[in-house]
Coordinates of C-alpha atoms and ligand atoms in Angstrom, one line a residue:
M15 CA -45.6 -3.3 109.2
G16 CA -47.6 -6.3 110.4
R17 CA -44.4 -7.6 112.0
L18 CA -43.7 -4.3 113.6
R19 CA -47.2 -4.1 115.0
D20 CA -46.8 -7.6 116.5
R21 CA -43.5 -6.5 118.0
F22 CA -45.2 -3.4 119.5
H23 CA -47.8 -5.5 121.2
Q24 CA -45.3 -8.1 122.4
I25 CA -43.1 -5.4 124.0
R26 CA -46.1 -3.7 125.6
K27 CA -47.4 -7.0 127.0
F28 CA -44.0 -7.8 128.4
T29 CA -44.1 -4.6 130.5
N30 CA -47.4 -5.6 131.9
A31 CA -46.2 -9.2 132.5
L32 CA -43.2 -7.8 134.5
C33 CA -45.8 -6.3 136.9
A34 CA -47.8 -9.5 137.3
G35 CA -46.7 -10.3 140.8
L36 CA -46.9 -6.7 142.1
E37 CA -49.7 -5.3 144.2
P38 CA -50.9 -1.7 143.6
E39 CA -49.2 -0.6 146.8
D40 CA -45.9 -1.7 145.4
C41 CA -46.4 0.3 142.2
V42 CA -46.7 3.8 143.8
V43 CA -43.6 4.0 146.0
Q44 CA -40.6 6.2 145.1
S45 CA -37.8 5.1 147.3
M46 CA -35.3 7.7 146.1
P47 CA -35.2 10.5 143.5
D48 CA -33.6 8.2 140.9
V49 CA -36.3 5.6 141.3
S50 CA -39.7 6.0 139.6
P51 CA -42.8 4.2 140.7
T52 CA -43.8 1.3 138.6
K53 CA -47.1 3.1 137.8
W54 CA -45.1 6.0 136.4
H55 CA -43.1 3.7 134.1
L56 CA -46.4 2.2 132.9
A57 CA -47.8 5.6 132.1
H58 CA -44.7 7.3 130.8
T59 CA -43.9 4.7 128.2
T60 CA -47.5 5.1 127.0
W61 CA -47.1 8.9 127.0
F62 CA -44.2 8.5 124.6
F63 CA -46.4 6.8 122.0
E64 CA -49.2 9.2 122.5
T65 CA -47.0 12.3 122.3
F66 CA -44.7 11.4 119.5
I67 CA -47.0 9.3 117.3
L68 CA -50.7 9.9 118.0
K69 CA -50.5 13.6 118.6
K70 CA -48.1 14.1 115.7
F71 CA -49.8 11.9 113.0
I72 CA -53.5 12.2 113.8
A73 CA -54.7 15.7 113.0
R74 CA -57.8 15.6 115.1
Y75 CA -56.4 13.5 118.0
R76 CA -57.6 14.6 121.4
A77 CA -56.1 13.2 124.6
E78 CA -58.6 11.6 127.0
V79 CA -56.8 13.2 129.9
P80 CA -54.7 16.1 128.7
E81 CA -53.0 16.5 132.1
Y82 CA -51.1 13.3 131.6
A83 CA -48.9 15.2 129.2
Y84 CA -47.6 17.1 132.2
L85 CA -47.5 14.2 134.6
F86 CA -45.8 11.7 132.4
N87 CA -43.3 13.7 130.4
S88 CA -39.9 12.8 131.8
Y89 CA -37.3 15.3 130.5
Y90 CA -38.4 16.5 127.0
N91 CA -38.4 20.2 127.3
A92 CA -39.5 20.6 123.7
A93 CA -42.6 18.5 124.5
G94 CA -43.8 21.0 127.2
D95 CA -43.6 21.4 131.0
M96 CA -43.3 18.4 133.3
H97 CA -43.9 17.3 136.8
R98 CA -40.8 17.1 139.1
R99 CA -39.0 13.8 138.9
D100 CA -38.3 13.6 142.6
L101 CA -42.0 14.0 143.4
R102 CA -43.4 11.1 141.3
G103 CA -44.0 9.1 144.4
L104 CA -46.5 11.6 145.8
I105 CA -49.0 11.0 142.9
S106 CA -51.7 8.6 144.0
R107 CA -54.0 9.5 141.0
P108 CA -54.3 8.2 138.4
T109 CA -54.5 4.8 140.1
V110 CA -52.5 1.8 138.9
N111 CA -55.7 0.5 137.2
E112 CA -56.2 3.9 135.5
A113 CA -52.6 3.8 134.3
L114 CA -53.3 0.3 132.8
R115 CA -56.4 1.5 131.1
Y116 CA -54.4 4.4 129.7
R117 CA -52.0 1.8 128.3
A118 CA -54.8 -0.2 126.7
S119 CA -56.4 2.9 125.2
I120 CA -53.2 4.2 123.6
D121 CA -52.4 0.7 122.3
S122 CA -55.7 0.5 120.5
H123 CA -55.2 4.0 119.0
I124 CA -51.8 3.0 117.7
D125 CA -53.3 -0.2 116.3
E126 CA -56.0 1.8 114.5
L127 CA -53.5 4.4 113.2
L128 CA -51.3 1.6 111.7
S129 CA -54.4 0.0 110.1
N130 CA -55.6 3.2 108.5
S131 CA -52.3 4.6 107.3
D132 CA -51.0 4.5 103.7
E133 CA -47.5 3.5 102.9
S134 CA -46.0 6.9 102.9
L135 CA -47.5 7.7 106.4
L136 CA -46.3 4.3 107.7
N137 CA -42.8 5.1 106.5
K138 CA -42.9 8.3 108.7
I139 CA -44.3 6.5 111.7
E140 CA -42.0 3.5 111.6
P141 CA -38.8 5.0 112.9
I142 CA -40.6 6.6 115.9
L143 CA -42.5 3.4 116.6
V144 CA -39.2 1.5 116.6
L145 CA -37.7 4.1 118.9
G146 CA -40.7 3.9 121.2
I147 CA -40.3 0.1 121.4
H148 CA -36.6 0.4 122.4
H149 CA -37.5 3.2 124.8
E150 CA -40.0 0.9 126.4
Q151 CA -37.4 -1.8 126.8
Q152 CA -35.1 0.6 128.6
H153 CA -37.9 1.4 131.0
Q154 CA -38.5 -2.4 131.5
E155 CA -35.0 -2.6 132.9
L156 CA -35.5 0.5 135.0
L157 CA -38.8 -0.9 136.2
I158 CA -36.9 -4.0 137.5
T159 CA -34.1 -2.1 139.1
D160 CA -36.5 0.5 140.6
I161 CA -38.8 -2.1 142.1
K162 CA -35.8 -3.9 143.6
H163 CA -34.8 -0.6 145.3
V164 CA -38.4 -0.2 146.5
L165 CA -38.7 -3.7 147.9
A166 CA -35.3 -3.5 149.5
Q167 CA -36.6 -0.7 151.8
N168 CA -39.0 -3.2 153.3
P169 CA -37.7 -5.1 156.3
L170 CA -39.9 -8.0 155.3
Y171 CA -37.8 -8.3 152.1
P172 CA -40.6 -9.1 149.7
V173 CA -39.9 -11.5 146.9
F174 CA -40.5 -10.2 143.3
R175 CA -40.0 -13.6 141.6
G176 CA -39.0 -16.9 143.1
R177 CA -35.7 -18.4 142.1
V178 CA -36.0 -20.4 138.9
A179 CA -32.6 -21.9 138.2
A180 CA -30.1 -23.6 140.4
T181 CA -26.6 -23.5 138.9
P182 CA -24.4 -26.5 139.0
S183 CA -22.0 -26.0 141.9
S184 CA -19.2 -28.0 140.3
Q185 CA -18.7 -25.3 137.7
K186 CA -18.5 -22.5 140.1
L187 CA -15.3 -20.6 140.6
G188 CA -14.1 -20.4 144.1
G189 CA -14.4 -17.1 146.0
V190 CA -11.5 -15.9 148.0
G191 CA -8.5 -17.9 146.9
A192 CA -9.9 -18.7 143.5
A193 CA -7.5 -18.8 140.6
A194 CA -6.4 -15.2 139.7
T195 CA -8.3 -13.6 136.9
T196 CA -6.7 -14.4 133.6
F197 CA -6.3 -11.8 130.9
I198 CA -6.3 -11.9 127.1
D199 CA -3.9 -9.7 125.2
F200 CA -5.0 -7.6 122.3
E201 CA -2.5 -6.0 119.9
E202 CA -2.7 -2.3 118.9
A203 CA -5.2 -1.8 116.1
V204 CA -7.2 0.9 114.4
T205 CA -10.7 -0.2 115.1
E206 CA -14.1 0.7 113.6
I207 CA -16.1 2.1 116.5
G208 CA -19.9 2.7 116.5
H209 CA -22.9 1.3 114.8
D210 CA -22.7 0.3 111.1
G211 CA -26.3 1.4 110.3
D212 CA -27.7 -2.1 109.8
G213 CA -30.8 -2.1 111.9
F214 CA -31.8 0.1 114.8
A215 CA -29.3 2.0 117.0
Y216 CA -29.5 5.1 119.2
D217 CA -28.0 8.2 117.9
N218 CA -25.2 8.1 120.5
E219 CA -23.7 5.0 118.9
G220 CA -22.7 7.0 115.8
P221 CA -21.2 8.3 113.7
R222 CA -19.1 5.2 113.1
H223 CA -15.5 6.2 113.0
R224 CA -12.0 4.8 113.3
A225 CA -10.2 4.9 116.6
L226 CA -6.6 3.8 117.5
V227 CA -6.8 1.3 120.3
P228 CA -3.4 0.7 121.8
A229 CA -2.4 -2.8 123.0
F230 CA -4.3 -3.9 126.1
S231 CA -5.3 -6.9 128.1
L232 CA -8.9 -7.7 129.1
A233 CA -10.0 -10.0 131.9
T234 CA -11.8 -13.2 130.8
R235 CA -14.7 -12.7 133.2
P236 CA -16.3 -10.2 135.5
I237 CA -15.0 -9.8 139.1
T238 CA -16.8 -12.1 141.5
N239 CA -18.4 -11.4 144.9
G240 CA -15.6 -13.5 146.4
E241 CA -12.9 -11.4 144.9
Y242 CA -14.7 -8.3 145.9
I243 CA -14.9 -9.5 149.5
A244 CA -11.2 -9.8 149.5
F245 CA -11.0 -6.1 148.6
I246 CA -13.4 -5.3 151.5
E247 CA -11.4 -7.5 153.9
D248 CA -8.2 -5.7 152.9
N249 CA -9.9 -2.5 154.1
G250 CA -10.4 -1.3 150.5
Y251 CA -13.2 1.0 151.6
S252 CA -11.0 2.9 154.2
R253 CA -7.8 3.2 152.2
P254 CA -7.8 6.6 150.3
E255 CA -4.9 5.5 148.0
F256 CA -7.3 3.5 145.8
W257 CA -10.0 6.1 145.4
L258 CA -10.7 9.1 143.2
S259 CA -11.0 12.2 145.2
L260 CA -14.7 12.5 144.4
G261 CA -15.1 8.8 145.2
W262 CA -13.4 9.1 148.5
M263 CA -15.7 12.0 149.5
T264 CA -18.7 9.9 148.4
V265 CA -17.7 6.8 150.3
N266 CA -17.3 8.8 153.5
E267 CA -20.5 10.8 153.1
Q268 CA -22.5 7.7 152.2
R269 CA -20.7 5.5 154.6
W270 CA -20.4 2.8 152.0
N271 CA -18.6 -0.4 153.1
A272 CA -20.0 -2.9 150.6
P273 CA -22.1 -3.1 147.4
L274 CA -25.6 -1.8 147.6
Y275 CA -28.1 -4.4 149.1
W276 CA -25.4 -6.1 151.1
T277 CA -25.7 -6.5 154.9
K278 CA -23.6 -8.4 157.4
R279 CA -25.3 -11.0 159.6
D280 CA -23.3 -13.0 162.2
G281 CA -20.1 -12.2 160.3
A282 CA -21.4 -13.3 156.9
W283 CA -22.5 -11.2 154.0
W284 CA -26.1 -11.4 152.8
N285 CA -27.6 -9.6 149.9
F286 CA -31.1 -8.6 148.9
T287 CA -32.1 -10.0 145.5
L288 CA -35.4 -9.9 143.6
S289 CA -35.9 -13.4 144.9
G290 CA -35.5 -12.3 148.5
I291 CA -32.5 -12.0 150.9
R292 CA -29.9 -14.7 150.8
P293 CA -26.2 -15.3 151.6
V294 CA -23.8 -13.7 149.1
D295 CA -22.8 -16.3 146.5
Q296 CA -19.0 -15.8 146.1
S297 CA -19.1 -17.1 142.5
E298 CA -21.6 -14.6 141.1
P299 CA -20.3 -11.4 139.5
V300 CA -20.3 -8.5 142.0
T301 CA -23.1 -6.1 141.2
H302 CA -24.7 -2.8 142.4
I303 CA -21.4 -1.0 142.7
S304 CA -20.6 2.6 141.6
Y305 CA -18.0 3.7 139.1
F306 CA -16.0 4.9 142.1
E307 CA -16.0 1.4 143.7
A308 CA -15.2 -0.3 140.4
D309 CA -12.3 2.1 139.9
A310 CA -11.0 1.7 143.5
Y311 CA -11.2 -2.1 143.1
A312 CA -9.3 -2.0 139.9
N313 CA -6.5 0.1 141.5
W314 CA -6.4 -2.3 144.5
A315 CA -6.1 -5.2 142.1
G316 CA -3.2 -3.5 140.2
A317 CA -5.3 -3.1 137.1
R318 CA -7.7 -0.6 135.6
L319 CA -11.2 -0.4 133.9
P320 CA -11.3 -0.8 130.2
T321 CA -12.1 2.0 127.8
E322 CA -15.3 1.7 125.9
F323 CA -13.3 1.3 122.7
E324 CA -11.3 -1.6 124.2
W325 CA -14.5 -3.2 125.3
E326 CA -16.1 -2.8 121.9
R327 CA -13.1 -4.1 120.1
A328 CA -13.0 -7.2 122.3
A329 CA -16.8 -7.8 122.0
L330 CA -16.7 -7.6 118.2
R331 CA -16.6 -11.3 117.5
F332 CA -18.9 -12.5 120.2
P333 CA -22.5 -13.7 119.7
I334 CA -24.9 -11.7 121.9
E335 CA -25.9 -14.4 124.3
G336 CA -26.0 -14.6 128.0
N337 CA -28.2 -14.1 131.1
F338 CA -30.7 -11.5 130.0
V339 CA -34.1 -10.6 131.4
E340 CA -35.6 -13.5 129.3
S341 CA -34.0 -16.0 131.6
E342 CA -36.1 -14.5 134.4
L343 CA -33.3 -14.9 137.0
F344 CA -33.4 -11.1 137.6
H345 CA -29.9 -11.6 139.1
P346 CA -26.4 -12.1 137.7
A347 CA -25.5 -15.8 137.4
V348 CA -22.3 -17.5 138.6
C349 CA -19.1 -16.9 136.7
Y350 CA -17.8 -19.7 134.5
E351 CA -14.2 -19.9 133.6
A352 CA -14.2 -22.5 130.9
P353 CA -17.4 -24.5 130.7
S354 CA -18.3 -26.9 128.1
P355 CA -21.2 -25.5 126.2
Q356 CA -23.4 -28.3 127.6
S357 CA -22.7 -27.5 131.2
S358 CA -23.6 -23.9 130.8
P359 CA -27.2 -22.9 131.7
F360 CA -27.2 -20.2 129.1
K361 CA -26.5 -20.9 125.5
G362 CA -23.2 -19.6 124.5
R363 CA -22.4 -17.6 127.6
G364 CA -20.6 -15.1 125.4
R365 CA -18.1 -17.6 124.0
R366 CA -16.0 -16.3 121.2
E367 CA -17.2 -17.6 117.8
A368 CA -13.6 -17.7 116.4
P369 CA -10.3 -16.6 117.9
G370 CA -9.7 -12.9 117.2
E371 CA -6.6 -11.3 116.0
G372 CA -4.1 -11.0 118.9
C373 CA -6.2 -13.2 121.1
S374 CA -5.8 -16.8 122.1
S375 CA -8.7 -17.7 124.3
D376 CA -12.3 -17.0 125.4
L377 CA -13.9 -14.1 127.1
Y378 CA -17.0 -14.9 129.2
Q379 CA -20.1 -13.0 130.2
M380 CA -19.4 -10.0 128.0
F381 CA -23.2 -9.7 127.5
G382 CA -25.9 -9.9 130.1
D383 CA -25.4 -10.5 133.9
V384 CA -23.9 -7.1 134.8
W385 CA -23.3 -3.8 133.0
E386 CA -19.5 -3.3 132.9
W387 CA -18.3 0.1 133.9
T388 CA -15.7 1.6 131.4
R389 CA -13.3 4.4 132.2
S390 CA -14.7 6.3 129.2
A391 CA -16.6 9.5 129.9
Y392 CA -19.9 9.6 128.1
S393 CA -19.2 12.1 125.3
P394 CA -20.2 12.5 121.7
Y395 CA -18.4 10.6 119.0
P396 CA -16.6 12.7 116.3
G397 CA -19.2 14.4 114.1
Y398 CA -22.2 13.6 116.5
R399 CA -25.0 16.1 116.3
A400 CA -28.2 15.6 118.3
A401 CA -31.3 15.7 116.1
P402 CA -33.5 18.8 116.2
G403 CA -36.8 18.7 118.3
A404 CA -37.9 16.8 121.3
L405 CA -36.5 13.4 120.2
G406 CA -33.1 15.0 119.9
E407 CA -33.2 15.3 123.7
Y408 CA -33.1 11.5 124.0
N409 CA -29.3 11.1 124.5
G410 CA -27.2 14.1 123.5
K411 CA -28.1 16.4 126.4
F412 CA -26.8 13.9 129.0
M413 CA -23.2 13.9 127.7
C414 CA -21.7 15.4 130.8
N415 CA -20.4 13.9 134.1
Q416 CA -21.4 10.3 133.3
Y417 CA -19.5 7.2 132.4
V418 CA -20.2 4.6 129.7
L419 CA -21.3 1.0 130.6
R420 CA -21.3 -1.8 128.1
G421 CA -22.8 -5.3 127.6
G422 CA -26.2 -5.2 129.2
S423 CA -27.4 -7.0 132.4
C424 CA -29.7 -9.6 133.7
A425 CA -32.5 -7.0 133.5
T426 CA -31.8 -6.0 129.9
S427 CA -33.7 -7.6 127.0
R428 CA -31.6 -9.7 124.6
S429 CA -33.2 -7.9 121.7
H430 CA -32.3 -4.5 123.2
I431 CA -28.5 -4.8 123.5
R432 CA -25.9 -4.3 120.8
R433 CA -22.1 -4.5 120.7
T434 CA -22.1 -0.8 120.1
Y435 CA -24.7 0.0 122.8
R436 CA -23.6 2.8 125.2
N437 CA -25.4 3.0 128.5
F438 CA -24.4 5.8 130.9
F439 CA -24.7 6.7 134.5
Q440 CA -23.2 9.1 137.0
P441 CA -20.2 7.7 138.8
E442 CA -22.0 7.4 142.2
K443 CA -25.0 5.5 141.0
R444 CA -25.4 1.9 142.3
W445 CA -29.0 0.8 141.8
Q446 CA -28.5 -0.6 138.3
F447 CA -26.9 -4.1 137.8
T448 CA -23.4 -2.7 137.4
G449 CA -20.2 -4.7 137.7
I450 CA -16.5 -4.8 137.0
R451 CA -14.3 -6.3 134.2
L452 CA -10.7 -5.5 134.6
A453 CA -8.2 -4.4 131.9
R454 CA -4.4 -3.9 132.0
D455 CA -1.8 -2.1 130.0
P456 CA 0.9 -4.3 128.4
E457 CA 3.8 -5.2 130.8
Ligands
FE2_509 FE1 -38.3 7.6 129.2

């Protein structure tokens, strides 16, 4: 339990550290209904521990500010009423400092509870504490993508963090005119899908079951900005033949003509990053695109998006390494086609440990950089049942009208992602670090 307590404090401190360069004024803005103010993330993650641990396991626990239960509940109906999500940016009190004090106070209550509990109580607390830690890591990623959206509204383009790593240009792939994406073939197989129960996983990653994965090919790397520009320049955004009906409606309603955060200046594309605005680097993986755009790009390219089962099968033998939040780039890094391990700025870069059955080469950047849209609807695995009570609301009730994304991003913690991890968003969402890896059916 000592290790778990250290882990708890480490994760809580990392959330605070992410806010280190932010001013209080930054922390209260809600730039769209999907975005929550930084202050809300600070308080809501704290509410989670207070509600599901302190209130549950301390008989005489009294909240210092009972109204926080209403203000900082997100969507748990079984935990009581909640404030409207789209109005979070109207809440100026508690202040950012009060939210930080709330964090410190709940942290010391958790500490005290862990110190004073016997083994049988600790056994009951542990799974919820672990869930709370993973929940907080999810909110760390949202905090980053949300503050990016907030800062992007500001014509002064504030810098969240200065750039830390320059990437060796000799290793970059070209943009337009780069070698065509190469694909790796996988033979048909019955594959074990889902988490094997060793260590933590969300309930939506199970039950583990067998699935027939017909033969397919998977691209060795994500699609680059340069490749995406070719789609734009081929009028991809104004050719309905590439688009799903709902996607075509969305493109026209929203007047999309490029990924989110891109603007054209003097004929060249620039994008807003967490390190400020800069010219689009054609070698980086394209990001901040919707499912609709990913699907349209795939159609234009004569390919398709992978299913989540294809992705999981391909990812099986890879070490989970790559550009995660720990590298503090807060942006996807350039695509590497076949680097030597020494030339890569990130250990491993998702290199295959050993050649897999039916494969002859390497896949790159399967983990980190950008979440990869799959064509799989987010739905329950065979035999899935949401747990009873409030914590059963964590995943199950969102299994409608969303698509699964795999692999994590530059805003995900390395210790948060798994090969079986199923992220999910509605097909029109663009503010997460979302990108494209193509798949193909056999010739
Ligand atoms: Fe949450």
